[in-house]
């Protein structure tokens, strides 16, 4: 918001917060998927580093207690992987705010084209469809219009 409109920090923070509130479902989806993927990245880096450290320290005949250095390596590799993925997470959040701003300012017409890539637009439109289906299902479930999966369906063969 500061770079796009030139607002002061507090005004831009309020505008960005309101933008994220208007896109709350998208925020929830992106944050849950992103957090899981980033955790997998941190875990894989930690496991690979720990495996390499175990291999290295076990082969050293002068080292009798190799578990302690391996544990320190695991902890420090997780911390360092967290620092690196934090930068990546910030980039994802920035791109998401840009996507939300682009979606609100432009409608995809020739006069107001989207500035996002076609792949991002396709991915997010698929996410929108899934969110709409989920919302419709939740509304139907709240009204009691969704059948109970534990009850048998009448008219089927083998119905008791």
CSV table of C-alpha atoms in Angstrom, one decimal:
chain,number,residue,atom,x,y,z
A,1,UNK,CA,0.0,0.0,0.0
A,2,UNK,CA,2.9,2.4,0.7
A,3,UNK,CA,4.5,1.6,-2.7
A,4,UNK,CA,1.3,1.6,-4.6
A,5,UNK,CA,-0.5,4.6,-3.2
A,6,UNK,CA,2.2,6.4,-1.3
A,7,UNK,CA,0.2,6.2,2.0
A,8,UNK,CA,1.9,6.8,5.4
A,9,UNK,CA,2.8,3.7,7.4
A,10,UNK,CA,-0.3,3.7,9.6
A,11,UNK,CA,-2.7,4.4,6.8
A,12,UNK,CA,-1.1,1.7,4.6
A,13,UNK,CA,-1.2,-0.8,7.5
A,14,UNK,CA,-4.9,-0.1,8.0
A,15,UNK,CA,-5.6,-0.4,4.3
A,16,UNK,CA,-3.6,-3.7,4.0
A,17,UNK,CA,-5.5,-5.1,7.0
A,18,UNK,CA,-8.9,-4.2,5.5
A,19,UNK,CA,-7.7,-5.8,2.2
A,20,UNK,CA,-6.8,-9.0,4.0
A,21,UNK,CA,-10.2,-9.0,5.9
A,22,UNK,CA,-12.1,-8.7,2.6
A,23,UNK,CA,-10.1,-11.8,1.4
A,24,UNK,CA,-10.3,-13.7,4.7
A,25,UNK,CA,-11.0,-17.1,3.1
A,26,UNK,CA,-8.2,-16.7,0.7
A,27,UNK,CA,-5.9,-15.7,3.5
A,28,UNK,CA,-6.8,-18.8,5.5
A,29,UNK,CA,-6.2,-21.1,2.5
A,30,UNK,CA,-2.9,-19.6,1.5
A,31,UNK,CA,-1.6,-19.5,5.1
A,32,UNK,CA,-2.6,-23.1,5.9
A,33,UNK,CA,-1.1,-24.5,2.7
A,34,UNK,CA,2.0,-22.2,2.9
A,35,UNK,CA,2.7,-23.1,6.5
A,36,UNK,CA,2.5,-26.8,5.8
A,37,UNK,CA,4.8,-26.6,2.8
A,38,UNK,CA,7.3,-24.4,4.7
A,39,UNK,CA,7.2,-26.8,7.6
A,40,UNK,CA,7.9,-29.7,5.2
A,41,UNK,CA,10.9,-27.7,3.9
A,42,UNK,CA,12.3,-27.1,7.3
A,43,UNK,CA,11.8,-30.7,8.3
A,44,UNK,CA,13.4,-32.1,5.2
A,45,UNK,CA,16.5,-29.7,5.6
A,46,UNK,CA,16.7,-30.8,9.3
A,47,UNK,CA,16.4,-34.5,8.5
A,48,UNK,CA,19.0,-34.3,5.7
A,49,UNK,CA,21.5,-32.3,7.9
A,50,UNK,CA,21.0,-34.6,10.8
A,51,UNK,CA,21.5,-37.7,8.6
A,52,UNK,CA,24.7,-36.2,7.2
A,53,UNK,CA,25.9,-35.3,10.7
A,54,UNK,CA,25.2,-38.8,12.0
A,55,UNK,CA,27.1,-40.4,9.1
A,56,UNK,CA,30.0,-38.0,9.7
A,57,UNK,CA,30.2,-38.3,13.5
A,58,UNK,CA,29.7,-42.1,13.6
A,59,UNK,CA,32.6,-42.7,11.3
A,60,UNK,CA,34.9,-40.8,13.6
A,61,UNK,CA,36.6,-43.3,15.9
A,62,UNK,CA,37.9,-40.7,18.3
A,63,UNK,CA,34.4,-39.5,19.1
A,64,UNK,CA,32.6,-41.7,21.6
A,65,UNK,CA,29.4,-39.7,22.3
A,66,UNK,CA,28.2,-38.6,18.8
A,67,UNK,CA,24.5,-38.1,19.8
A,68,UNK,CA,25.1,-34.7,21.5
A,69,UNK,CA,26.8,-33.0,18.5
A,70,UNK,CA,24.1,-34.5,16.2
A,71,UNK,CA,21.4,-33.1,18.4
A,72,UNK,CA,23.0,-29.7,18.3
A,73,UNK,CA,23.3,-29.9,14.6
A,74,UNK,CA,19.6,-30.8,14.3
A,75,UNK,CA,18.5,-27.9,16.5
A,76,UNK,CA,20.7,-25.4,14.7
A,77,UNK,CA,19.8,-26.6,11.2
A,78,UNK,CA,16.1,-26.3,12.1
A,79,UNK,CA,16.6,-22.7,13.3
A,80,UNK,CA,18.6,-21.7,10.2
A,81,UNK,CA,16.1,-23.4,7.9
A,82,UNK,CA,13.4,-21.4,9.8
A,83,UNK,CA,15.2,-18.2,9.1
A,84,UNK,CA,15.5,-18.9,5.4
A,85,UNK,CA,11.9,-20.0,5.0
A,86,UNK,CA,10.8,-16.9,6.9
A,87,UNK,CA,12.2,-14.8,4.0
A,88,UNK,CA,10.3,-17.0,1.5
A,89,UNK,CA,7.1,-16.7,3.6
A,90,UNK,CA,7.4,-12.9,3.5
A,91,UNK,CA,7.7,-13.1,-0.3
A,92,UNK,CA,4.6,-15.3,-0.5
A,93,UNK,CA,2.7,-12.9,1.7
A,94,UNK,CA,3.8,-9.9,-0.4
A,95,UNK,CA,2.7,-11.6,-3.6
A,96,UNK,CA,-0.6,-12.5,-2.0
A,97,UNK,CA,-1.3,-8.9,-1.1
A,98,UNK,CA,-0.4,-7.8,-4.6
A,99,UNK,CA,-2.8,-10.4,-6.0
A,100,UNK,CA,-5.6,-9.2,-3.7
A,101,UNK,CA,-4.9,-5.6,-4.7
A,102,UNK,CA,-4.8,-6.6,-8.4
A,103,UNK,CA,-8.1,-8.5,-8.1
A,104,UNK,CA,-9.9,-5.5,-6.5
A,105,UNK,CA,-8.5,-2.8,-8.8
A,106,UNK,CA,-8.8,-4.7,-12.1
A,107,UNK,CA,-11.6,-6.9,-13.6
A,108,UNK,CA,-9.7,-8.5,-16.5
A,109,UNK,CA,-11.3,-6.5,-19.2
A,110,UNK,CA,-9.2,-5.0,-22.0
A,111,UNK,CA,-9.5,-1.6,-20.3
A,112,UNK,CA,-8.5,-2.9,-16.9
A,113,UNK,CA,-6.4,-6.1,-17.4
A,114,UNK,CA,-5.0,-8.1,-14.6
A,115,UNK,CA,-1.3,-7.7,-14.0
A,116,UNK,CA,-0.9,-11.2,-12.4
A,117,UNK,CA,0.4,-14.1,-14.5
A,118,UNK,CA,-2.0,-16.4,-16.2
A,119,UNK,CA,-0.9,-19.3,-14.0
A,120,UNK,CA,-1.6,-17.4,-10.8
A,121,UNK,CA,-5.0,-16.3,-12.1
A,122,UNK,CA,-5.8,-19.9,-13.0
A,123,UNK,CA,-4.7,-21.3,-9.7
A,124,UNK,CA,-6.6,-18.7,-7.6
A,125,UNK,CA,-9.7,-19.0,-9.7
A,126,UNK,CA,-9.6,-22.8,-8.9
A,127,UNK,CA,-9.2,-21.9,-5.3
A,128,UNK,CA,-12.2,-19.6,-5.5
A,129,UNK,CA,-14.3,-22.4,-6.9
A,130,UNK,CA,-13.3,-24.7,-4.1
A,131,UNK,CA,-14.0,-22.0,-1.5
A,132,UNK,CA,-17.5,-21.4,-3.0
A,133,UNK,CA,-18.3,-25.1,-3.0
A,134,UNK,CA,-17.2,-25.3,0.6
A,135,UNK,CA,-19.2,-22.3,1.6
A,136,UNK,CA,-22.3,-23.7,-0.1
A,137,UNK,CA,-21.8,-27.1,1.5
A,138,UNK,CA,-21.4,-25.5,5.0
A,139,UNK,CA,-24.6,-23.4,4.4
A,140,UNK,CA,-26.5,-26.5,3.4
A,141,UNK,CA,-25.2,-28.5,6.3
A,142,UNK,CA,-26.2,-25.6,8.7
A,143,UNK,CA,-29.7,-25.7,7.3
A,144,UNK,CA,-29.9,-29.5,7.6
A,145,UNK,CA,-30.2,-30.1,3.9
A,146,UNK,CA,-27.2,-32.4,3.7
A,147,UNK,CA,-27.9,-36.1,4.3
A,148,UNK,CA,-26.4,-38.1,7.1
A,149,UNK,CA,-23.8,-40.4,5.8
A,150,UNK,CA,-24.6,-43.0,8.5
A,151,UNK,CA,-28.2,-43.5,7.4
A,152,UNK,CA,-28.9,-45.9,4.5
A,153,UNK,CA,-30.3,-44.5,1.3
A,154,UNK,CA,-33.7,-45.9,0.6
A,155,UNK,CA,-34.3,-47.6,-2.7
A,156,UNK,CA,-30.9,-49.1,-3.0
A,157,UNK,CA,-30.3,-52.9,-3.3
A,158,UNK,CA,-29.4,-54.4,-0.1
A,159,UNK,CA,-31.3,-51.7,1.9
A,160,UNK,CA,-32.3,-53.1,5.3
